[in-house]
Amino acid sequence: MSMPELNQRSTPAAIIPGNGQFVVELLLALVLSRLPIASVPFKWLESYFHELSHALAALISGGQVSHIELFSNGAGLCYSSGGWPLLIGFSGYAGAALWGTILYWLACGRAAVKFSYLLFGVGVLLGMLLWGRDMLTVAIMVSLAVLFLLPLKFYKTQIMRGALRLLALIVMLNALSSPAVLLGISDRGDAAMLAELTYVPAFIWVLLWFICGVLALLCCWWRINIGRKQMPN
C-alpha cells in the first residue's frame, strides 16, 4: 500500500458520513430492527446494554450485582442489591441509548475501528463470565460477542465502520422504541418501579427515555456535522 492511499483512507471524508448517508443508514437500521428474524440479535444487543447499564449503575451507587438474565424474546433482568434504586431503574433505557451513541462516535473517530470491535466483543465475554449464570443467557452473550468479533476477519475498514454505525443506530432505535411497551404494563417494568419510588407517573419516565433516545440520535447527527466542518476545504 502506497503512502497516498494510506493518507486518503485516513482523511475525515473516509471516516465521517455525510448527512444524506446518515439518513439512509438510519432508514436501513429502522428496517433491520423490524424484520421478524434478522432483528432478534439486535434486540438481544439492546437488552444486553440495557441490563449492563442497570448493573453498572448498581455498582457505581454502592450496590452489588448477582447476575443478569437475557431471554430469547429480547427481554432481560438484572439482579442486584443495594445501591440507589432511582439511578438503577432509570439507567436501563437511558444507558442503552448512551451505548449506541458511544458505538457511533467510535465508528466516526480516527482510532482503529478494529479495536472498537475487539473492545466490545471482549467486554461482552467479560460480562458473561461475571454475571451469566443460565445457559440461555450464556448462549446469547456468546452470540453477541461473535457479532462484534466476527467482523475482525474483514480487512475493509470502511465496511467495518459502516457496519458499526449501522449497529449503533439499531441499538439507539431499539432503545427509543422499547420503553413504549411499558405503557401497556401497569404493575411491572422499570417505569412502574420508578413510579412507585417517586410518585411520578410511569408515562413521564417513558417520555424521558424517549427524549434520551432522540438526544442520542441528535448527538450522532451533531457528530457528523462537526466532523464535516473540520474537514479541510
Coordinates of N, CA and C in Angstrom, one line a residue:
M1 N 0.8 -1.2 0.0 CA 0.0 0.0 0.0 C 0.9 1.2 0.0
S2 N 0.6 2.1 -0.9 CA 1.4 3.4 -1.0 C 1.0 4.4 0.0
M3 N 1.8 5.3 0.3 CA 1.5 6.4 1.3 C 0.3 7.2 0.9
P4 N 0.2 7.6 -0.4 CA -1.0 8.4 -0.8 C -2.3 7.6 -0.5
E5 N -2.3 6.3 -0.7 CA -3.5 5.5 -0.4 C -3.8 5.5 1.1
L6 N -2.7 5.4 1.9 CA -2.9 5.4 3.3 C -3.4 6.7 3.8
N7 N -2.9 7.8 3.3 CA -3.4 9.1 3.7 C -4.8 9.3 3.3
Q8 N -5.2 8.8 2.1 CA -6.5 9.0 1.6 C -7.5 8.3 2.5
R9 N -7.2 7.1 3.0 CA -8.1 6.4 3.8 C -8.2 6.9 5.2
S10 N -7.3 7.7 5.6 CA -7.3 8.3 7.0 C -7.9 9.7 7.0
T11 N -8.4 10.2 5.9 CA -9.0 11.5 5.9 C -10.3 11.5 6.5
P12 N -10.8 12.6 7.0 CA -12.2 12.7 7.6 C -13.2 12.3 6.6
A13 N -13.1 12.5 5.3 CA -14.1 12.2 4.3 C -14.3 10.7 4.3
A14 N -13.2 9.9 4.6 CA -13.3 8.5 4.5 C -13.8 7.9 5.9
I15 N -14.0 8.7 6.9 CA -14.4 8.3 8.2 C -15.8 8.7 8.5
I16 N -16.1 10.0 8.3 CA -17.4 10.6 8.7 C -18.4 10.6 7.5
P17 N -19.6 10.0 7.7 CA -20.6 10.0 6.6 C -21.2 11.4 6.5
G18 N -21.8 11.6 5.3 CA -22.5 12.9 5.1 C -23.9 12.8 5.6
N19 N -24.6 13.9 5.6 CA -26.0 13.9 6.2 C -26.9 13.0 5.4
G20 N -26.8 12.9 4.1 CA -27.6 12.0 3.3 C -27.3 10.6 3.6
Q21 N -26.1 10.2 3.8 CA -25.7 8.9 4.2 C -26.2 8.5 5.5
F22 N -26.2 9.5 6.4 CA -26.7 9.2 7.8 C -28.2 8.9 7.7
V23 N -29.0 9.6 6.9 CA -30.4 9.3 6.8 C -30.6 8.0 6.2
V24 N -29.9 7.6 5.1 CA -30.0 6.3 4.5 C -29.7 5.2 5.5
E25 N -28.6 5.3 6.3 CA -28.2 4.3 7.3 C -29.3 4.2 8.4
L26 N -29.9 5.4 8.7 CA -30.9 5.4 9.8 C -32.1 4.6 9.3
L27 N -32.5 4.8 8.0 CA -33.7 4.1 7.5 C -33.4 2.6 7.3
L28 N -32.2 2.3 6.9 CA -31.8 0.9 6.9 C -31.8 0.2 8.2
A29 N -31.3 1.0 9.2 CA -31.3 0.5 10.6 C -32.8 0.3 11.1
L30 N -33.7 1.2 10.7 CA -35.1 1.0 11.1 C -35.7 -0.2 10.5
V31 N -35.4 -0.5 9.2 CA -35.9 -1.7 8.5 C -35.3 -3.0 9.2
L32 N -34.0 -3.0 9.4 CA -33.4 -4.2 10.0 C -33.9 -4.4 11.4
S33 N -34.2 -3.4 12.2 CA -34.7 -3.6 13.5 C -36.1 -4.0 13.6
R34 N -36.8 -4.1 12.4 CA -38.2 -4.5 12.4 C -38.4 -5.8 11.7
L35 N -37.4 -6.4 11.1 CA -37.5 -7.7 10.4 C -37.8 -8.8 11.4
P36 N -38.6 -9.7 11.1 CA -39.1 -10.7 12.1 C -37.9 -11.6 12.7
I37 N -37.0 -12.1 11.9 CA -36.0 -13.0 12.4 C -34.6 -12.2 12.5
A38 N -34.3 -11.5 11.5 CA -33.0 -10.8 11.4 C -32.8 -9.8 12.6
S39 N -33.9 -9.3 13.1 CA -33.8 -8.3 14.2 C -33.5 -8.9 15.6
V40 N -33.6 -10.2 15.7 CA -33.5 -10.8 17.0 C -32.2 -10.6 17.7
P41 N -31.0 -10.8 17.0 CA -29.7 -10.5 17.6 C -29.6 -9.0 18.0
F42 N -30.2 -8.1 17.3 CA -30.1 -6.7 17.7 C -30.9 -6.4 18.9
K43 N -32.1 -7.1 19.1 CA -32.9 -7.0 20.3 C -32.1 -7.5 21.5
W44 N -31.4 -8.6 21.3 CA -30.5 -9.1 22.3 C -29.4 -8.1 22.7
L45 N -28.9 -7.4 21.7 CA -27.8 -6.5 22.0 C -28.3 -5.3 22.8
E46 N -29.5 -4.8 22.4 CA -30.1 -3.7 23.1 C -30.4 -4.1 24.6
S47 N -30.9 -5.3 24.7 CA -31.3 -5.8 26.0 C -30.0 -6.0 26.9
Y48 N -28.9 -6.5 26.2 CA -27.7 -6.6 27.0 C -27.2 -5.3 27.5
F49 N -27.2 -4.2 26.6 CA -26.7 -2.9 27.0 C -27.7 -2.4 28.1
H50 N -28.9 -2.7 28.0 CA -29.9 -2.2 29.0 C -29.6 -2.8 30.4
E51 N -29.4 -4.1 30.4 CA -29.1 -4.8 31.7 C -27.7 -4.4 32.2
L52 N -26.8 -4.3 31.3 CA -25.4 -3.8 31.7 C -25.5 -2.5 32.3
S53 N -26.3 -1.6 31.8 CA -26.4 -0.3 32.4 C -27.0 -0.3 33.8
H54 N -28.0 -1.2 34.0 CA -28.5 -1.4 35.3 C -27.4 -1.9 36.3
A55 N -26.6 -2.9 35.8 CA -25.6 -3.4 36.6 C -24.5 -2.4 37.0
L56 N -24.1 -1.6 36.0 CA -23.1 -0.6 36.3 C -23.6 0.5 37.2
A57 N -24.9 0.9 37.0 CA -25.5 1.9 37.9 C -25.5 1.3 39.4
A58 N -25.8 0.0 39.5 CA -25.8 -0.6 40.8 C -24.5 -0.5 41.5
L59 N -23.4 -0.9 40.7 CA -22.1 -0.9 41.2 C -21.6 0.5 41.6
I60 N -21.9 1.5 40.7 CA -21.4 2.9 40.9 C -22.1 3.5 42.1
S61 N -23.3 3.1 42.4 CA -24.0 3.7 43.5 C -23.9 2.8 44.8
G62 N -22.9 1.9 44.8 CA -22.6 1.2 46.0 C -23.3 -0.1 46.2
G63 N -24.0 -0.6 45.2 CA -24.7 -1.9 45.3 C -23.9 -3.0 44.8
Q64 N -24.5 -4.2 44.7 CA -23.9 -5.4 44.2 C -24.7 -6.0 43.2
V65 N -24.1 -6.7 42.2 CA -24.8 -7.4 41.1 C -24.7 -8.9 41.3
S66 N -25.8 -9.6 41.3 CA -25.8 -11.0 41.4 C -25.6 -11.7 40.1
H67 N -26.5 -11.4 39.2 CA -26.4 -12.0 37.8 C -27.3 -11.3 36.9
I68 N -27.2 -11.5 35.6 CA -28.0 -11.0 34.5 C -28.7 -12.1 33.8
E69 N -29.9 -11.9 33.4 CA -30.6 -12.9 32.6 C -31.1 -12.2 31.3
L70 N -30.9 -12.9 30.2 CA -31.3 -12.5 28.9 C -32.2 -13.5 28.3
F71 N -33.3 -13.1 27.7 CA -34.3 -14.1 27.2 C -34.4 -14.0 25.7
S72 N -34.9 -15.1 25.1 CA -34.9 -15.2 23.6 C -35.8 -14.1 23.0
N73 N -36.8 -13.6 23.7 CA -37.6 -12.6 23.1 C -37.1 -11.1 23.2
G74 N -35.9 -11.0 23.7 CA -35.2 -9.7 23.8 C -35.4 -9.0 25.1
A75 N -36.1 -9.7 26.0 CA -36.3 -9.1 27.4 C -35.0 -9.5 28.2
G76 N -34.9 -8.9 29.4 CA -33.8 -9.2 30.3 C -34.1 -8.8 31.7
L77 N -33.3 -9.3 32.6 CA -33.4 -8.9 34.0 C -32.0 -8.7 34.6
C78 N -31.8 -7.8 35.5 CA -30.6 -7.6 36.2 C -30.9 -7.8 37.7
Y79 N -30.2 -8.7 38.4 CA -30.5 -8.9 39.8 C -29.4 -8.3 40.6
S80 N -29.8 -7.3 41.4 CA -28.8 -6.5 42.2 C -29.4 -6.2 43.6
S81 N -28.5 -5.8 44.5 CA -28.9 -5.5 45.8 C -28.2 -4.2 46.2
G82 N -28.9 -3.4 47.0 CA -28.2 -2.1 47.4 C -28.2 -1.1 46.3
G83 N -27.4 -0.1 46.5 CA -27.3 0.9 45.5 C -28.5 1.9 45.6
W84 N -28.5 2.8 44.6 CA -29.6 3.8 44.5 C -30.6 3.4 43.5
P85 N -31.8 3.0 44.0 CA -32.8 2.4 43.1 C -33.2 3.3 42.0
L86 N -33.3 4.6 42.3 CA -33.7 5.6 41.2 C -32.7 5.6 40.1
L87 N -31.4 5.6 40.4 CA -30.4 5.6 39.3 C -30.4 4.3 38.6
I88 N -30.5 3.2 39.3 CA -30.5 1.8 38.7 C -31.7 1.7 37.8
G89 N -32.9 2.1 38.2 CA -34.1 1.9 37.4 C -34.1 2.8 36.2
F90 N -33.6 4.0 36.3 CA -33.6 4.9 35.1 C -32.5 4.5 34.1
S91 N -31.4 3.9 34.6 CA -30.3 3.8 33.7 C -30.4 2.8 32.6
G92 N -31.4 1.9 32.6 CA -31.5 0.8 31.6 C -31.7 1.4 30.2
Y93 N -32.8 2.0 30.0 CA -33.1 2.5 28.6 C -32.2 3.7 28.3
A94 N -32.0 4.6 29.3 CA -31.1 5.7 29.0 C -29.6 5.2 28.7
G95 N -29.2 4.2 29.4 CA -27.9 3.6 29.2 C -27.7 3.0 27.8
A96 N -28.8 2.3 27.4 CA -28.7 1.6 26.1 C -28.6 2.7 25.0
A97 N -29.3 3.8 25.1 CA -29.2 4.9 24.1 C -27.7 5.5 24.2
L98 N -27.2 5.6 25.4 CA -25.8 6.1 25.5 C -24.8 5.1 24.9
W99 N -25.0 3.8 25.1 CA -24.0 2.9 24.5 C -24.1 2.9 23.0
G100 N -25.3 3.1 22.4 CA -25.4 3.3 21.0 C -24.7 4.5 20.5
T101 N -24.8 5.6 21.2 CA -24.1 6.8 20.9 C -22.5 6.6 20.9
I102 N -22.1 5.9 21.9 CA -20.6 5.6 22.0 C -20.2 4.8 20.8
L103 N -21.0 3.8 20.5 CA -20.6 3.0 19.3 C -20.5 3.8 18.0
Y104 N -21.5 4.7 17.9 CA -21.5 5.6 16.7 C -20.3 6.5 16.6
W105 N -20.0 7.1 17.8 CA -18.8 8.0 17.8 C -17.5 7.3 17.6
L106 N -17.4 6.0 18.1 CA -16.2 5.2 17.8 C -16.1 5.0 16.3
A107 N -17.2 4.7 15.6 CA -17.2 4.5 14.2 C -16.8 5.7 13.4
C108 N -17.0 6.9 14.0 CA -16.6 8.2 13.3 C -15.3 8.7 13.8
G109 N -14.6 8.0 14.7 CA -13.3 8.5 15.2 C -12.2 8.0 14.4
R110 N -11.0 8.6 14.7 CA -9.8 8.2 14.0 C -9.1 6.9 14.6
A111 N -9.6 6.5 15.7 CA -9.0 5.3 16.4 C -9.3 4.1 15.5
A112 N -8.5 3.1 15.6 CA -8.7 1.9 14.8 C -10.0 1.3 15.1
V113 N -10.8 1.1 14.1 CA -12.2 0.6 14.3 C -12.1 -0.9 14.7
K114 N -11.1 -1.6 14.3 CA -11.0 -3.0 14.8 C -10.8 -3.1 16.3
F115 N -10.2 -2.1 16.9 CA -10.0 -2.1 18.3 C -11.4 -1.9 19.0
S116 N -12.3 -1.1 18.4 CA -13.6 -0.9 18.9 C -14.4 -2.2 19.0
Y117 N -14.3 -3.0 17.8 CA -15.0 -4.3 17.8 C -14.4 -5.2 18.8
L118 N -13.1 -5.2 18.9 CA -12.4 -6.1 19.9 C -12.8 -5.8 21.3
L119 N -12.8 -4.5 21.6 CA -13.1 -4.0 23.0 C -14.5 -4.4 23.4
F120 N -15.5 -4.2 22.5 CA -16.9 -4.6 22.9 C -17.1 -6.1 22.9
G121 N -16.4 -6.8 22.0 CA -16.5 -8.3 22.0 C -16.0 -8.9 23.3
V122 N -14.8 -8.4 23.7 CA -14.2 -8.9 24.9 C -15.0 -8.4 26.1
G123 N -15.6 -7.2 26.0 CA -16.5 -6.7 27.1 C -17.7 -7.6 27.3
V124 N -18.3 -8.1 26.2 CA -19.5 -9.0 26.3 C -19.1 -10.3 27.0
L125 N -17.9 -10.8 26.6 CA -17.4 -12.1 27.2 C -17.1 -11.9 28.7
L126 N -16.6 -10.7 29.0 CA -16.3 -10.5 30.4 C -17.6 -10.4 31.2
G127 N -18.6 -9.7 30.6 CA -19.9 -9.7 31.3 C -20.5 -11.0 31.5
M128 N -20.3 -11.9 30.5 CA -20.8 -13.3 30.6 C -20.1 -14.0 31.7
L129 N -18.8 -13.8 31.9 CA -18.1 -14.5 33.0 C -18.5 -14.0 34.3
L130 N -18.8 -12.7 34.4 CA -19.1 -12.1 35.7 C -20.6 -12.4 36.1
W131 N -21.5 -12.3 35.1 CA -22.9 -12.3 35.5 C -23.8 -13.3 34.8
G132 N -23.2 -14.0 33.9 CA -24.0 -15.1 33.2 C -24.1 -16.3 34.0
R133 N -25.3 -16.8 34.3 CA -25.5 -18.0 35.1 C -26.2 -19.1 34.4
D134 N -27.3 -18.8 33.6 CA -28.0 -19.8 32.9 C -27.5 -20.0 31.5
M135 N -27.9 -21.1 30.9 CA -27.3 -21.5 29.6 C -27.9 -20.5 28.5
L136 N -29.1 -20.1 28.6 CA -29.7 -19.2 27.6 C -28.9 -17.9 27.6
T137 N -28.7 -17.3 28.7 CA -28.0 -16.1 28.8 C -26.6 -16.2 28.3
V138 N -25.9 -17.3 28.7 CA -24.5 -17.5 28.2 C -24.5 -17.6 26.7
A139 N -25.5 -18.4 26.1 CA -25.6 -18.6 24.7 C -25.8 -17.2 24.0
I140 N -26.7 -16.4 24.5 CA -27.0 -15.1 23.9 C -25.7 -14.2 23.9
M141 N -25.0 -14.2 25.1 CA -23.9 -13.4 25.2 C -22.7 -13.8 24.3
V142 N -22.6 -15.1 24.1 CA -21.6 -15.7 23.2 C -22.0 -15.2 21.7
S143 N -23.3 -15.2 21.4 CA -23.7 -14.8 20.1 C -23.4 -13.3 19.9
L144 N -23.6 -12.5 20.9 CA -23.3 -11.1 20.8 C -21.8 -10.8 20.7
A145 N -21.0 -11.6 21.4 CA -19.6 -11.5 21.3 C -19.1 -11.8 19.8
V146 N -19.7 -12.9 19.2 CA -19.4 -13.2 17.8 C -19.8 -12.1 16.9
L147 N -21.0 -11.4 17.2 CA -21.4 -10.3 16.4 C -20.4 -9.2 16.4
F148 N -19.6 -9.0 17.4 CA -18.5 -8.0 17.5 C -17.2 -8.5 16.9
L149 N -16.9 -9.8 17.2 CA -15.6 -10.3 16.9 C -15.5 -10.8 15.5
L150 N -16.6 -11.3 14.9 CA -16.6 -11.8 13.5 C -16.1 -10.8 12.5
P151 N -16.5 -9.5 12.6 CA -16.1 -8.5 11.6 C -14.5 -8.3 11.6
L152 N -13.8 -8.8 12.7 CA -12.4 -8.6 12.7 C -11.7 -9.4 11.6
K153 N -12.4 -10.3 11.0 CA -11.9 -11.1 9.9 C -11.9 -10.3 8.6
F154 N -12.6 -9.2 8.5 CA -12.7 -8.4 7.3 C -11.5 -7.4 7.4
Y155 N -11.1 -7.0 6.2 CA -9.9 -6.1 6.1 C -10.3 -4.7 5.5
K156 N -11.6 -4.6 5.1 CA -12.0 -3.3 4.6 C -12.5 -2.4 5.7
T157 N -11.7 -1.4 6.1 CA -12.0 -0.6 7.3 C -13.3 0.2 7.0
Q158 N -13.6 0.6 5.8 CA -14.8 1.4 5.5 C -16.0 0.5 5.7
I159 N -16.0 -0.7 5.4 CA -17.1 -1.6 5.6 C -17.3 -1.8 7.1
M160 N -16.3 -2.0 7.8 CA -16.4 -2.2 9.3 C -16.9 -0.9 9.9
R161 N -16.5 0.2 9.5 CA -17.0 1.5 10.1 C -18.5 1.6 9.8
G162 N -18.9 1.3 8.5 CA -20.3 1.4 8.2 C -21.2 0.4 9.0
A163 N -20.7 -0.8 9.2 CA -21.4 -1.8 9.9 C -21.5 -1.4 11.4
L164 N -20.5 -0.8 11.9 CA -20.5 -0.3 13.3 C -21.5 0.8 13.5
R165 N -21.6 1.7 12.5 CA -22.5 2.8 12.6 C -24.0 2.3 12.5
L166 N -24.2 1.3 11.6 CA -25.5 0.7 11.5 C -25.9 0.0 12.8
L167 N -25.0 -0.8 13.4 CA -25.2 -1.4 14.6 C -25.6 -0.4 15.7
A168 N -24.9 0.7 15.8 CA -25.1 1.7 16.8 C -26.5 2.3 16.6
L169 N -26.9 2.6 15.4 CA -28.2 3.2 15.1 C -29.3 2.2 15.4
I170 N -29.1 0.9 15.2 CA -30.2 -0.1 15.6 C -30.3 -0.1 17.1
V171 N -29.2 -0.1 17.8 CA -29.3 -0.1 19.3 C -30.1 1.1 19.8
M172 N -29.8 2.3 19.2 CA -30.5 3.5 19.6 C -31.9 3.5 19.2
L173 N -32.3 3.0 18.1 CA -33.7 2.9 17.7 C -34.4 1.9 18.6
N174 N -33.8 0.8 18.9 CA -34.5 -0.1 19.9 C -34.6 0.5 21.2
A175 N -33.6 1.3 21.7 CA -33.7 2.0 23.0 C -34.8 3.0 22.9
L176 N -35.0 3.6 21.7 CA -36.0 4.6 21.6 C -37.4 4.0 21.6
S177 N -37.6 2.9 21.0 CA -39.0 2.3 20.9 C -39.4 1.4 22.0
S178 N -38.4 0.7 22.7 CA -38.7 -0.3 23.7 C -39.5 0.3 24.9
P179 N -39.2 1.5 25.4 CA -39.9 2.0 26.5 C -41.4 2.1 26.3
A180 N -41.8 2.3 25.0 CA -43.3 2.5 24.7 C -44.0 1.2 25.1
V181 N -43.4 0.0 25.1 CA -44.1 -1.2 25.5 C -44.6 -1.1 27.0
L182 N -43.8 -0.3 27.8 CA -44.2 -0.2 29.2 C -45.5 0.5 29.4
L183 N -45.9 1.2 28.4 CA -47.2 2.0 28.6 C -48.4 1.0 28.8
G184 N -48.2 -0.2 28.3 CA -49.3 -1.2 28.5 C -49.1 -2.1 29.7
I185 N -48.1 -1.8 30.5 CA -47.8 -2.6 31.6 C -48.0 -1.8 32.9
S186 N -48.9 -2.1 33.7 CA -49.3 -1.2 34.8 C -48.6 -1.6 36.1
D187 N -48.2 -2.8 36.2 CA -47.7 -3.3 37.5 C -46.3 -3.8 37.6
R188 N -45.6 -3.7 36.4 CA -44.2 -4.2 36.4 C -43.4 -3.4 35.4
G189 N -42.1 -3.6 35.4 CA -41.2 -2.9 34.5 C -40.6 -1.7 35.2
D190 N -39.6 -1.2 34.5 CA -38.8 -0.1 35.1 C -39.7 1.2 35.3
A191 N -40.6 1.5 34.4 CA -41.4 2.7 34.6 C -42.3 2.5 35.8
A192 N -42.9 1.3 36.0 CA -43.8 1.1 37.2 C -43.0 1.2 38.5
M193 N -41.8 0.6 38.4 CA -40.9 0.7 39.6 C -40.5 2.1 40.0
L194 N -40.2 2.9 39.0 CA -39.8 4.3 39.3 C -41.0 5.1 39.7
A195 N -42.2 4.8 39.2 CA -43.4 5.5 39.6 C -43.7 5.2 41.0
E196 N -43.5 4.0 41.4 CA -43.7 3.6 42.8 C -42.7 4.3 43.8
L197 N -41.5 4.4 43.3 CA -40.5 5.1 44.1 C -40.7 6.6 44.3
T198 N -41.1 7.2 43.2 CA -41.1 8.7 43.2 C -42.5 9.3 43.1
Y199 N -43.5 8.5 42.9 CA -44.9 9.0 42.7 C -45.0 9.8 41.4
V200 N -44.0 9.8 40.5 CA -44.1 10.4 39.2 C -44.7 9.4 38.3
P201 N -45.8 9.7 37.5 CA -46.4 8.7 36.7 C -45.5 8.0 35.7
A202 N -45.8 6.8 35.4 CA -45.0 5.9 34.6 C -44.8 6.6 33.2
F203 N -45.8 7.2 32.7 CA -45.7 7.7 31.3 C -44.6 8.9 31.2
I204 N -44.4 9.5 32.4 CA -43.4 10.6 32.4 C -42.0 10.0 32.2
W205 N -41.8 8.8 32.9 CA -40.5 8.2 32.8 C -40.3 7.6 31.3
V206 N -41.4 7.1 30.7 CA -41.3 6.7 29.4 C -41.0 7.8 28.4
L207 N -41.6 9.0 28.7 CA -41.3 10.2 27.9 C -39.8 10.6 28.1
L208 N -39.3 10.5 29.3 CA -37.9 10.9 29.5 C -36.9 9.9 28.7
W209 N -37.3 8.6 28.7 CA -36.4 7.7 28.0 C -36.5 7.9 26.5
F210 N -37.7 8.3 26.0 CA -37.9 8.7 24.6 C -37.0 9.9 24.2
I211 N -37.0 10.9 25.1 CA -36.2 12.0 24.9 C -34.7 11.6 24.9
C212 N -34.3 10.7 25.7 CA -32.9 10.2 25.7 C -32.5 9.6 24.4
G213 N -33.5 8.8 23.8 CA -33.2 8.2 22.5 C -33.1 9.2 21.4
V214 N -34.0 10.2 21.4 CA -33.9 11.3 20.4 C -32.6 12.1 20.6
L215 N -32.2 12.4 21.8 CA -31.0 13.1 22.0 C -29.8 12.3 21.5
A216 N -29.8 11.0 21.7 CA -28.7 10.1 21.2 C -28.6 10.2 19.7
L217 N -29.7 10.2 19.0 CA -29.6 10.4 17.5 C -29.1 11.7 17.1
L218 N -29.6 12.8 17.9 CA -29.1 14.1 17.6 C -27.7 14.3 17.8
C219 N -27.1 13.6 18.8 CA -25.7 13.6 19.1 C -24.9 13.0 17.9
C220 N -25.4 12.0 17.3 CA -24.8 11.4 16.2 C -24.8 12.4 15.0
W221 N -26.0 13.0 14.8 CA -26.1 14.0 13.7 C -25.1 15.1 13.9
W222 N -25.0 15.6 15.2 CA -24.1 16.7 15.5 C -22.7 16.2 15.3
R223 N -22.4 15.0 15.6 CA -21.0 14.5 15.4 C -20.6 14.5 14.0
I224 N -21.4 14.1 13.1 CA -21.0 14.1 11.7 C -20.9 15.5 11.1
N225 N -21.8 16.4 11.6 CA -21.8 17.8 11.1 C -20.5 18.5 11.6
I226 N -20.2 18.3 12.8 CA -19.0 18.9 13.4 C -17.7 18.4 12.6
G227 N -17.7 17.0 12.4 CA -16.6 16.4 11.7 C -16.5 16.9 10.3
R228 N -17.6 17.1 9.6 CA -17.5 17.6 8.3 C -17.1 19.1 8.2
K229 N -17.4 19.9 9.2 CA -17.0 21.3 9.2 C -15.5 21.4 9.5
Q230 N -14.9 20.4 10.2 CA -13.5 20.4 10.5 C -12.7 19.9 9.3
M231 N -13.3 19.4 8.3 CA -12.6 18.9 7.1 C -11.9 20.0 6.4
P232 N -10.7 19.8 5.9 CA -10.1 20.8 5.0 C -10.8 21.0 3.7
N233 N -10.9 22.3 3.3 CA -11.5 22.6 2.0 C -10.7 22.1 0.8

